[in-house]
Amino acid sequence: MKKLWIVLSIFILSLVLVACSGGEYRVKVGTFDQEIPVDNYKVYYEVFVGAFSDSNNDGIGDLKGLINRLDYLNDGSKESGKSLGVEGLWLMPIMPANSYHKYDVRNYKAIDINYGTLEDFELLIQEADKRGISIVIDLVLNHTSDLHPWFKAAKTAIQTGDMTNPYIEYYSIVTSNQRLNGHTYYQLYGDYYYEGNFSSTMPELNMDSALVKAEIVDIIGFWFDLGVHGFRLDAAKYVYLNDTAKNIEFWNWFMEECYKIKEDAYVVGEVWSGDASILPYYEPFNNFDFGMSGVSGVISATANGQDSVNYFTTYVGNWRTQTKSKNPIAILHPFISNHDMNRAAGFLSIANHRMHMAANLYIWSSGNPYIYYGEEIGMKGFRGSENTDANRRTAMLWGDKDTVKDPVGTTYDVANQTNGTVKDQLNQKTSLLNHYKTLIMLRTQNPEIARGVYQPLVFQGYNTFGGFTATWNGSTVGVFHNTSEEPITINLANYRSQSFQSVRGYAGKGSASLSGQVLTLDGMTSVIVK
Ligand SMILES: [Ca+2]
Ligand SMILES: [Ca+2]
């Protein structure tokens, strides 16, 4: 009887929540069939810990350095206007590894010695929590380092003929005639080969193994216990190379295991492909929207005037609808660059406000925008013909006494960094950094933008003007962009039957005003109206 009452109470509570919040719900698998309210909408900031801030003068960024910089990212006071205002951090891999980038994990339940200790990580979680910042960590499950004890045990077992050793099944180890076409293998010993699609030093785990799955459950429990909000999944499409159906099945299993531990677990996957290949992965989790990113993505193309604003808003609206059809709690993840791409300030001009406009387009858009560290100050860096990925991951330009240095392998000349440091830009009212602060503050003040039902408004005949409405919790805002150099005056009543009442804020080169339904919007400027 008591149990029935609990079920009924939860049911009634759910109805109240549905009626009041206008939010999103995930149907829980497990004891009760109630729906779990989730609100995982945030502005995120991607941090390469090793290049961010150094606390102990060894030149390598570390967790204590990151803690020292939290007030820069979010000081916990929305009104102070002093901090960037991001609400979540994605930490690139922090686990023990051999490479400087640490995508070759040697131990899934520890912190790399260069970055600090688990105690430092616990302090980071506490300090981030005080400021309303969630922490998401990179989880690299497709492969381990070849120096991981599991792989060393498997290799020894093969070499000594200990064929019943459990670690052999941890990896995709096959005999020469079992090798699959299109997959890359390396010789382990004799006739035995291991799969390594990225590198010989990154042997791929065997996700068919119950032992490996048990390890994964153990690993995610370990990090959830420490207080992470969720994970960024590296190389999500490589688990079963070229087999989307098996990948989706695996990741659905993974998400159920996450939800068993943390009901509102937040996970975002890296599926670096065209939209049609990304879409199936929205069933298990959120994904980075690679179609919007990079030099040829729709954000840059729109900011640079190659795509019309109408094209951009229609693209976002269609993509959002498609992803929601895969999963009702799907959240879009727009971004303009990450650690595997050339930095955006190299292909978007700051002087011509194209960089600012790109930021307007994706920060004031549906879902969770991801800012790559240093993007907010226009740091530059690109890879040459040789393998110089580190050029995209150079030391954060604080402009103060921080001792953080560029990672090994960097060939990018710091003299190219002409857009100024954090210190420089904090003091310039019109700096890119202060522009990002304005954008994030206004986005936070208008929760409809991230969460709302997205409705593109098509302005026939206009290429450099456009916008959309977002409706959430019974409230609608409109967001409009002008990607030309010239101001525009347009009567919104000709394009939408309901009226807007006021300007909520604007960001860009100029200003905006609303007289009746007539909007005046300066060049290279965006506005939020309500
Ligand atoms: Ca250090
Ligand atoms: Ca794999």
Coordinates of C-alpha atoms and ligand atoms in Angstrom, one line a residue:
M1 CA 0.0 0.0 0.0
K2 CA 2.8 2.4 0.9
K3 CA 4.5 1.6 -2.4
L4 CA 1.4 2.4 -4.3
W5 CA 1.2 5.7 -2.6
I6 CA 4.8 6.5 -3.5
V7 CA 4.1 5.6 -7.1
L8 CA 0.9 7.8 -7.1
S9 CA 2.8 10.7 -5.5
I10 CA 5.5 10.5 -8.1
F11 CA 2.9 10.3 -10.8
I12 CA 1.1 13.4 -9.5
L13 CA 4.4 15.2 -9.0
S14 CA 5.3 14.4 -12.6
L15 CA 2.0 15.9 -13.8
V16 CA 2.6 19.1 -11.8
L17 CA 6.2 19.3 -13.1
V18 CA 5.0 18.8 -16.7
A19 CA 2.4 21.5 -16.2
C20 CA 4.7 24.0 -14.6
S21 CA 8.1 23.8 -16.1
G22 CA 7.7 23.2 -19.8
G23 CA 10.9 21.2 -19.5
E24 CA 12.1 17.9 -20.9
Y25 CA 11.8 14.4 -19.4
R26 CA 13.6 11.2 -19.8
V27 CA 11.6 8.0 -19.1
K28 CA 13.5 6.2 -16.4
V29 CA 14.3 2.5 -16.8
G30 CA 14.1 0.7 -13.5
T31 CA 12.0 0.6 -10.4
F32 CA 9.4 3.2 -11.4
D33 CA 8.0 4.2 -14.7
Q34 CA 8.1 7.9 -13.8
E35 CA 9.7 10.5 -16.0
I36 CA 12.9 12.2 -14.8
P37 CA 13.0 15.9 -15.4
V38 CA 16.3 16.9 -17.0
D39 CA 17.7 20.3 -17.8
N40 CA 21.2 19.8 -19.2
Y41 CA 21.4 23.1 -21.2
K42 CA 24.6 25.0 -20.5
V43 CA 27.3 26.9 -22.2
Y44 CA 30.5 24.8 -22.2
Y45 CA 34.1 25.5 -22.4
E46 CA 36.6 22.9 -23.7
V47 CA 39.9 22.9 -21.7
F48 CA 43.2 21.3 -22.6
V49 CA 44.4 21.2 -19.0
G50 CA 48.0 20.8 -20.0
A51 CA 48.0 24.2 -21.8
F52 CA 45.6 26.2 -19.6
S53 CA 47.3 27.3 -16.4
D54 CA 50.3 26.0 -14.5
S55 CA 50.4 26.1 -10.7
N56 CA 53.8 24.6 -9.9
N57 CA 56.2 26.2 -12.4
D58 CA 56.9 23.1 -14.5
G59 CA 55.4 24.7 -17.5
I60 CA 52.6 22.1 -17.8
G61 CA 49.0 23.2 -17.0
D62 CA 47.4 21.3 -14.2
L63 CA 44.2 20.9 -12.1
K64 CA 45.4 23.4 -9.4
G65 CA 46.1 25.9 -12.2
L66 CA 42.6 25.3 -13.5
I67 CA 41.1 25.8 -10.1
N68 CA 43.0 29.1 -9.8
R69 CA 41.3 30.3 -13.1
L70 CA 37.8 29.3 -12.2
D71 CA 36.8 32.9 -11.4
Y72 CA 37.8 33.9 -14.9
L73 CA 35.4 31.2 -16.3
N74 CA 32.6 31.8 -13.9
D75 CA 32.8 33.6 -10.6
G76 CA 29.4 32.4 -9.5
S77 CA 27.9 35.9 -9.8
K78 CA 25.8 36.4 -12.9
E79 CA 25.6 40.1 -12.2
S80 CA 29.2 40.8 -11.6
G81 CA 30.0 41.1 -15.3
K82 CA 33.6 40.1 -14.4
S83 CA 33.6 36.4 -15.6
L84 CA 33.0 34.7 -18.9
G85 CA 29.9 33.0 -17.4
V86 CA 30.3 29.5 -18.8
E87 CA 28.3 26.8 -17.0
G88 CA 30.2 23.7 -17.8
L89 CA 33.7 22.5 -18.6
W90 CA 34.8 19.7 -20.9
L91 CA 38.2 18.5 -19.7
M92 CA 40.3 16.8 -22.4
P93 CA 41.7 13.5 -21.0
I94 CA 43.1 13.8 -17.5
M95 CA 44.0 10.2 -16.9
P96 CA 47.6 8.8 -16.9
A97 CA 48.9 8.6 -20.4
N98 CA 52.1 8.7 -22.4
S99 CA 51.4 11.4 -25.0
Y100 CA 51.1 15.0 -24.1
H101 CA 47.4 15.0 -25.3
K102 CA 46.6 11.9 -23.2
Y103 CA 44.2 10.2 -25.6
D104 CA 46.2 6.9 -24.8
V105 CA 45.0 6.0 -21.3
R106 CA 47.2 3.8 -19.1
N107 CA 44.8 3.9 -16.1
Y108 CA 41.1 4.8 -16.2
K109 CA 40.8 5.6 -12.5
A110 CA 43.6 8.1 -11.7
I111 CA 44.9 11.6 -12.6
D112 CA 48.0 12.0 -14.8
I113 CA 50.9 12.9 -12.6
N114 CA 51.5 16.0 -14.6
Y115 CA 48.0 17.3 -13.9
G116 CA 47.9 16.5 -10.2
T117 CA 46.1 14.1 -7.9
L118 CA 42.6 12.8 -7.3
E119 CA 42.5 15.1 -4.3
D120 CA 43.1 18.0 -6.7
F121 CA 40.2 16.7 -8.8
E122 CA 37.9 16.6 -5.8
L123 CA 38.8 20.1 -5.0
L124 CA 38.1 21.2 -8.6
I125 CA 34.6 19.6 -8.4
Q126 CA 33.9 21.4 -5.1
E127 CA 35.1 24.8 -6.4
A128 CA 33.3 24.4 -9.7
D129 CA 30.1 23.4 -7.9
K130 CA 30.3 26.6 -5.8
R131 CA 30.3 28.6 -9.0
G132 CA 27.5 26.6 -10.8
I133 CA 30.0 24.9 -13.2
S134 CA 29.5 21.3 -14.2
I135 CA 32.5 19.1 -15.1
V136 CA 32.5 16.7 -18.0
I137 CA 35.5 14.6 -18.6
D138 CA 36.8 13.0 -21.8
L139 CA 36.3 9.3 -21.8
V140 CA 38.5 7.4 -24.3
L141 CA 37.0 3.9 -24.4
N142 CA 37.7 2.7 -28.0
H143 CA 41.4 2.1 -27.2
T144 CA 43.9 2.1 -24.4
S145 CA 47.6 2.8 -24.4
D146 CA 49.8 -0.2 -25.3
L147 CA 51.3 0.4 -21.9
H148 CA 48.0 -0.2 -20.1
P149 CA 48.5 -3.2 -17.7
W150 CA 45.6 -4.9 -19.4
F151 CA 47.4 -4.9 -22.8
K152 CA 50.7 -5.8 -21.2
A153 CA 49.0 -8.8 -19.5
A154 CA 47.4 -9.9 -22.8
K155 CA 50.7 -9.7 -24.7
T156 CA 52.5 -11.7 -22.1
A157 CA 49.7 -14.3 -22.1
I158 CA 50.0 -14.7 -25.9
Q159 CA 53.8 -14.9 -25.8
T160 CA 53.7 -17.6 -23.1
G161 CA 50.9 -19.6 -24.6
D162 CA 48.6 -18.8 -21.6
M163 CA 45.6 -18.8 -23.9
T164 CA 42.9 -18.9 -21.1
N165 CA 44.2 -15.7 -19.6
P166 CA 41.2 -13.3 -19.2
Y167 CA 43.1 -10.2 -20.5
I168 CA 43.4 -11.7 -24.0
E169 CA 39.7 -11.1 -24.6
Y170 CA 40.0 -7.4 -23.5
Y171 CA 41.4 -6.5 -26.9
S172 CA 40.5 -7.2 -30.5
I173 CA 43.2 -9.8 -30.9
V174 CA 42.9 -12.1 -33.9
T175 CA 45.0 -14.5 -35.9
S176 CA 46.3 -13.3 -39.3
N177 CA 43.4 -14.9 -41.3
Q178 CA 40.7 -13.4 -39.0
R179 CA 41.7 -9.8 -39.8
L180 CA 38.8 -7.8 -41.1
N181 CA 39.0 -5.8 -44.3
G182 CA 39.4 -2.1 -43.8
H183 CA 40.5 -2.5 -40.2
T184 CA 44.2 -1.8 -39.2
Y185 CA 46.1 -4.4 -37.3
Y186 CA 49.6 -4.8 -35.9
Q187 CA 51.5 -7.9 -35.1
L188 CA 51.4 -8.8 -31.4
Y189 CA 53.3 -12.1 -31.5
G190 CA 53.6 -14.9 -34.0
D191 CA 50.4 -15.2 -35.9
Y192 CA 48.5 -13.0 -33.5
Y193 CA 47.5 -9.4 -34.4
Y194 CA 45.7 -6.6 -32.5
E195 CA 43.4 -4.0 -34.0
G196 CA 44.7 -0.4 -33.8
N197 CA 42.9 1.9 -36.2
F198 CA 44.5 5.0 -34.7
S199 CA 48.0 3.9 -33.9
S200 CA 50.1 1.0 -33.0
T201 CA 50.3 2.4 -29.5
M202 CA 46.5 2.5 -29.2
P203 CA 45.2 -1.1 -29.2
E204 CA 41.4 -1.3 -29.5
L205 CA 39.3 -2.8 -26.7
N206 CA 36.9 -5.6 -27.4
M207 CA 33.4 -4.4 -26.5
D208 CA 31.9 -7.9 -27.0
S209 CA 33.7 -8.9 -23.8
A210 CA 31.6 -9.0 -20.6
L211 CA 34.8 -8.4 -18.7
V212 CA 35.5 -5.1 -20.6
K213 CA 31.9 -4.1 -20.0
A214 CA 32.2 -4.7 -16.3
E215 CA 35.4 -2.6 -16.3
I216 CA 33.4 0.2 -18.1
V217 CA 30.6 0.1 -15.5
D218 CA 33.3 0.3 -12.8
I219 CA 35.0 3.3 -14.5
I220 CA 31.9 5.4 -15.0
G221 CA 30.8 4.7 -11.4
F222 CA 34.2 5.8 -10.2
W223 CA 33.9 9.2 -11.9
F224 CA 30.3 9.8 -11.1
D225 CA 31.1 9.1 -7.5
L226 CA 33.7 11.9 -7.7
G227 CA 31.1 14.3 -9.0
V228 CA 31.4 14.5 -12.7
H229 CA 28.2 15.5 -14.5
G230 CA 29.0 13.2 -17.4
F231 CA 31.3 12.4 -20.3
R232 CA 32.5 13.4 -23.7
L233 CA 33.0 10.2 -25.6
D234 CA 36.0 10.1 -27.8
A235 CA 35.9 8.3 -31.1
A236 CA 32.4 7.0 -30.6
K237 CA 32.0 5.7 -34.1
Y238 CA 35.2 3.6 -33.9
V239 CA 34.0 1.1 -31.2
Y240 CA 32.8 -1.2 -34.0
L241 CA 34.5 0.2 -37.1
N242 CA 32.1 0.7 -39.9
D243 CA 29.2 -0.9 -38.0
T244 CA 26.7 1.8 -36.9
A245 CA 24.1 -0.7 -35.7
K246 CA 26.5 -2.4 -33.4
N247 CA 27.8 0.9 -32.1
I248 CA 24.3 2.2 -31.3
E249 CA 23.5 -1.0 -29.5
F250 CA 26.7 -0.7 -27.5
W251 CA 26.1 3.0 -26.7
N252 CA 22.5 2.4 -25.7
W253 CA 23.8 -0.1 -23.2
F254 CA 26.4 2.4 -22.0
M255 CA 23.8 5.1 -21.4
E256 CA 21.5 2.8 -19.4
E257 CA 24.5 2.1 -17.2
C258 CA 25.1 5.8 -16.8
Y259 CA 21.4 6.5 -16.0
K260 CA 21.4 3.7 -13.4
I261 CA 24.0 5.7 -11.5
K262 CA 23.0 9.3 -12.4
E263 CA 19.5 9.9 -13.6
D264 CA 20.4 13.2 -15.3
A265 CA 23.7 12.0 -16.7
Y266 CA 24.9 14.2 -19.5
V267 CA 26.9 12.7 -22.4
V268 CA 28.1 14.1 -25.7
G269 CA 29.7 12.0 -28.4
E270 CA 32.4 12.6 -30.9
V271 CA 31.1 11.3 -34.3
W272 CA 33.2 13.3 -36.8
S273 CA 31.2 12.6 -39.9
G274 CA 28.6 14.1 -42.2
D275 CA 25.1 14.8 -40.7
A276 CA 23.5 11.6 -42.0
S277 CA 26.2 9.6 -40.2
I278 CA 25.9 11.6 -37.0
L279 CA 22.1 11.4 -36.8
P280 CA 21.7 7.7 -35.7
Y281 CA 24.0 8.5 -32.7
Y282 CA 21.5 11.0 -31.3
E283 CA 19.4 7.9 -30.2
P284 CA 21.8 7.1 -27.3
F285 CA 23.3 10.5 -26.5
N286 CA 24.0 14.1 -27.7
N287 CA 26.5 14.8 -30.3
F288 CA 28.8 17.5 -31.5
D289 CA 27.3 19.1 -34.6
F290 CA 30.3 18.9 -36.9
G291 CA 28.2 20.2 -39.8
M292 CA 28.2 23.6 -38.1
S293 CA 31.9 23.7 -37.3
G294 CA 35.2 24.5 -39.0
V295 CA 36.2 26.6 -41.9
S296 CA 33.4 25.3 -44.2
G297 CA 30.7 24.7 -41.5
V298 CA 27.4 26.6 -41.7
I299 CA 28.4 28.9 -38.8
S300 CA 31.5 30.2 -40.5
A301 CA 29.9 30.3 -43.9
T302 CA 27.1 32.4 -42.6
A303 CA 29.3 34.7 -40.6
N304 CA 31.5 35.2 -43.7
G305 CA 28.4 36.0 -45.8
Q306 CA 28.7 32.9 -48.0
D307 CA 25.5 31.3 -46.7
S308 CA 22.4 33.4 -46.0
V309 CA 21.0 33.8 -42.5
N310 CA 17.8 32.2 -43.8
Y311 CA 19.8 29.1 -44.8
F312 CA 21.4 29.0 -41.4
T313 CA 18.2 29.2 -39.3
T314 CA 16.5 26.7 -41.6
Y315 CA 19.4 24.3 -41.3
V316 CA 19.4 24.5 -37.5
G317 CA 15.6 24.1 -37.4
N318 CA 15.6 21.0 -39.6
W319 CA 18.6 19.5 -37.8
R320 CA 17.0 20.1 -34.4
T321 CA 13.7 18.4 -35.6
Q322 CA 15.7 15.4 -36.9
T323 CA 17.7 14.9 -33.7
K324 CA 14.6 15.2 -31.6
S325 CA 13.0 12.5 -33.7
K326 CA 15.8 10.2 -32.6
N327 CA 15.6 11.2 -28.9
P328 CA 13.1 13.7 -27.4
I329 CA 15.8 15.0 -25.0
A330 CA 18.4 15.5 -27.7
I331 CA 20.3 18.8 -27.4
L332 CA 22.2 20.4 -30.3
H333 CA 25.9 21.0 -29.8
P334 CA 27.1 23.8 -32.0
F335 CA 30.8 24.9 -32.0
I336 CA 33.2 26.6 -34.4
S337 CA 36.4 24.7 -33.5
N338 CA 37.9 22.2 -31.2
H339 CA 41.4 20.7 -30.4
D340 CA 41.4 18.8 -33.7
M341 CA 40.7 21.8 -35.9
N342 CA 42.5 24.9 -36.9
R343 CA 41.6 27.8 -34.6
A344 CA 38.7 29.9 -35.7
A345 CA 40.4 33.3 -35.5
G346 CA 42.5 32.1 -38.5
F347 CA 39.5 31.9 -40.8
L348 CA 37.1 34.4 -39.3
S349 CA 38.3 38.0 -39.2
I350 CA 38.2 39.8 -35.9
A351 CA 38.8 43.2 -37.5
N352 CA 35.8 42.8 -39.8
H353 CA 33.7 41.4 -36.9
R354 CA 33.2 38.0 -38.6
M355 CA 34.5 36.2 -35.5
H356 CA 32.0 38.2 -33.4
M357 CA 29.2 37.3 -35.7
A358 CA 30.1 33.6 -35.7
A359 CA 29.9 33.7 -31.9
N360 CA 26.5 35.4 -32.1
L361 CA 25.2 32.7 -34.4
Y362 CA 26.2 29.8 -32.2
I363 CA 26.0 31.1 -28.7
W364 CA 22.5 32.5 -29.4
S365 CA 21.3 29.2 -30.8
S366 CA 19.5 26.1 -29.7
G367 CA 21.3 23.8 -27.4
N368 CA 24.8 23.7 -25.8
P369 CA 27.5 25.8 -27.5
Y370 CA 31.1 24.7 -26.9
I371 CA 33.8 27.3 -26.7
Y372 CA 37.3 26.0 -27.3
Y373 CA 39.7 27.6 -24.8
G374 CA 41.3 30.8 -26.1
E375 CA 38.6 31.2 -28.8
E376 CA 37.1 34.0 -26.7
I377 CA 40.3 36.0 -27.1
G378 CA 40.9 35.1 -30.7
M379 CA 43.9 32.8 -30.2
K380 CA 45.3 31.5 -33.5
G381 CA 46.9 28.2 -34.4
F382 CA 46.8 25.8 -37.3
R383 CA 48.4 22.6 -38.3
G384 CA 51.0 22.6 -41.1
S385 CA 51.6 19.8 -43.6
E386 CA 53.5 17.8 -41.0
N387 CA 52.0 16.4 -37.8
T388 CA 51.8 19.5 -35.7
D389 CA 48.4 19.2 -34.0
A390 CA 50.0 20.8 -30.9
N391 CA 49.8 24.1 -32.8
R392 CA 46.1 24.0 -32.2
R393 CA 46.6 23.5 -28.5
T394 CA 49.1 26.2 -27.5
A395 CA 49.4 27.8 -24.1
M396 CA 46.5 30.0 -23.0
L397 CA 47.5 33.7 -23.4
W398 CA 46.8 35.1 -19.9
G399 CA 49.2 38.0 -20.2
D400 CA 50.2 37.7 -16.6
K401 CA 52.7 35.6 -14.7
D402 CA 51.2 32.2 -15.5
T403 CA 54.1 29.8 -16.3
V404 CA 52.2 27.5 -18.6
K405 CA 54.1 26.7 -21.8
D406 CA 53.2 25.4 -25.2
P407 CA 53.0 21.5 -25.4
V408 CA 55.8 19.5 -27.0
G409 CA 55.7 19.5 -30.7
T410 CA 54.4 23.1 -31.1
T411 CA 55.9 25.0 -34.1
Y412 CA 53.5 27.9 -34.1
D413 CA 55.2 31.2 -33.6
V414 CA 53.7 33.2 -30.7
A415 CA 54.4 36.3 -32.7
N416 CA 51.4 35.4 -34.8
Q417 CA 49.1 35.9 -31.7
T418 CA 48.2 39.5 -32.5
N419 CA 44.7 39.7 -30.9
G420 CA 45.9 40.3 -27.4
T421 CA 45.8 38.4 -24.1
V422 CA 43.1 38.0 -21.5
K423 CA 44.7 40.8 -19.5
D424 CA 44.7 43.1 -22.6
Q425 CA 41.1 42.3 -23.5
L426 CA 39.6 42.6 -20.1
N427 CA 40.4 46.2 -20.2
Q428 CA 39.1 46.9 -23.7
K429 CA 35.3 47.5 -23.7
T430 CA 34.9 46.3 -27.3
S431 CA 37.2 43.3 -27.1
L432 CA 36.2 39.9 -28.3
L433 CA 36.4 38.6 -24.7
N434 CA 33.9 41.2 -23.5
H435 CA 31.7 40.4 -26.5
Y436 CA 31.6 36.7 -25.4
K437 CA 30.7 37.8 -21.9
T438 CA 27.8 39.8 -23.2
L439 CA 26.6 37.0 -25.4
I440 CA 26.7 34.4 -22.6
M441 CA 25.1 36.8 -20.1
L442 CA 22.2 37.5 -22.4
R443 CA 21.8 33.9 -23.4
T444 CA 21.5 33.0 -19.7
Q445 CA 19.0 35.7 -19.1
N446 CA 16.8 34.3 -22.0
P447 CA 16.5 30.6 -21.3
E448 CA 14.1 30.2 -24.3
I449 CA 17.0 30.4 -26.7
A450 CA 18.8 27.2 -25.6
R451 CA 15.7 25.2 -24.7
G452 CA 12.8 26.5 -26.8
V453 CA 11.0 25.1 -29.8
Y454 CA 13.0 26.6 -32.7
Q455 CA 11.0 28.2 -35.5
P456 CA 13.0 29.7 -38.3
L457 CA 11.5 32.9 -39.8
V458 CA 12.2 33.1 -43.5
F459 CA 12.8 36.6 -44.9
Q460 CA 12.4 36.2 -48.7
G461 CA 14.9 38.2 -50.7
Y462 CA 17.2 38.8 -47.8
N463 CA 20.7 37.1 -47.6
T464 CA 22.3 39.0 -44.8
F465 CA 19.3 39.2 -42.4
G466 CA 17.4 36.5 -40.7
G467 CA 16.3 35.0 -37.4
F468 CA 14.2 32.6 -35.5
T469 CA 11.8 32.4 -32.6
A470 CA 12.3 30.1 -29.6
T471 CA 9.3 29.2 -27.4
W472 CA 9.8 27.6 -24.0
N473 CA 7.6 27.5 -20.9
G474 CA 4.9 29.6 -22.6
S475 CA 7.4 32.4 -23.5
T476 CA 8.7 33.3 -26.9
V477 CA 11.8 35.3 -27.8
G478 CA 13.1 36.3 -31.3
V479 CA 16.7 36.3 -32.3
F480 CA 17.8 38.3 -35.4
H481 CA 21.2 38.6 -37.1
N482 CA 22.5 41.2 -39.6
T483 CA 25.6 39.8 -41.3
S484 CA 26.1 42.8 -43.6
E485 CA 28.0 46.0 -42.9
E486 CA 24.9 48.2 -43.3
P487 CA 22.0 48.7 -40.9
I488 CA 18.6 47.3 -41.7
T489 CA 15.1 48.4 -40.9
I490 CA 12.4 45.8 -41.3
N491 CA 8.8 45.5 -40.2
L492 CA 8.6 42.2 -38.4
A493 CA 4.8 42.3 -38.5
N494 CA 5.0 41.3 -42.2
Y495 CA 6.7 38.0 -41.2
R496 CA 5.0 37.0 -37.9
S497 CA 1.5 37.5 -36.6
Q498 CA 2.3 37.9 -32.9
S499 CA 3.9 41.0 -31.6
F500 CA 7.3 41.5 -29.9
Q501 CA 7.2 44.0 -27.0
S502 CA 10.8 44.9 -26.2
V503 CA 14.5 44.5 -26.9
R504 CA 16.1 42.1 -24.4
G505 CA 19.6 42.9 -25.5
Y506 CA 22.0 43.1 -28.5
A507 CA 25.6 42.3 -29.3
G508 CA 27.9 43.3 -32.1
K509 CA 29.4 46.3 -33.9
G510 CA 26.3 48.5 -33.3
S511 CA 23.0 48.6 -31.6
A512 CA 19.3 47.7 -32.1
S513 CA 15.9 49.2 -31.5
L514 CA 12.3 48.3 -31.8
S515 CA 9.6 50.8 -32.7
G516 CA 6.2 49.1 -32.7
Q517 CA 7.1 46.0 -34.8
V518 CA 9.7 47.9 -36.9
L519 CA 13.2 46.5 -36.0
T520 CA 16.3 48.6 -36.7
L521 CA 19.5 46.5 -36.5
D522 CA 23.0 47.8 -37.2
G523 CA 25.5 46.0 -39.4
M524 CA 27.3 43.0 -37.9
T525 CA 25.0 43.0 -34.9
S526 CA 22.4 40.6 -33.4
V527 CA 19.4 41.2 -31.2
I528 CA 17.1 39.4 -28.8
V529 CA 13.5 40.6 -28.7
K530 CA 10.6 39.4 -26.6
Ligands
CA1 CA 52.2 22.2 -13.7
CA2 CA 37.3 -0.2 -32.0

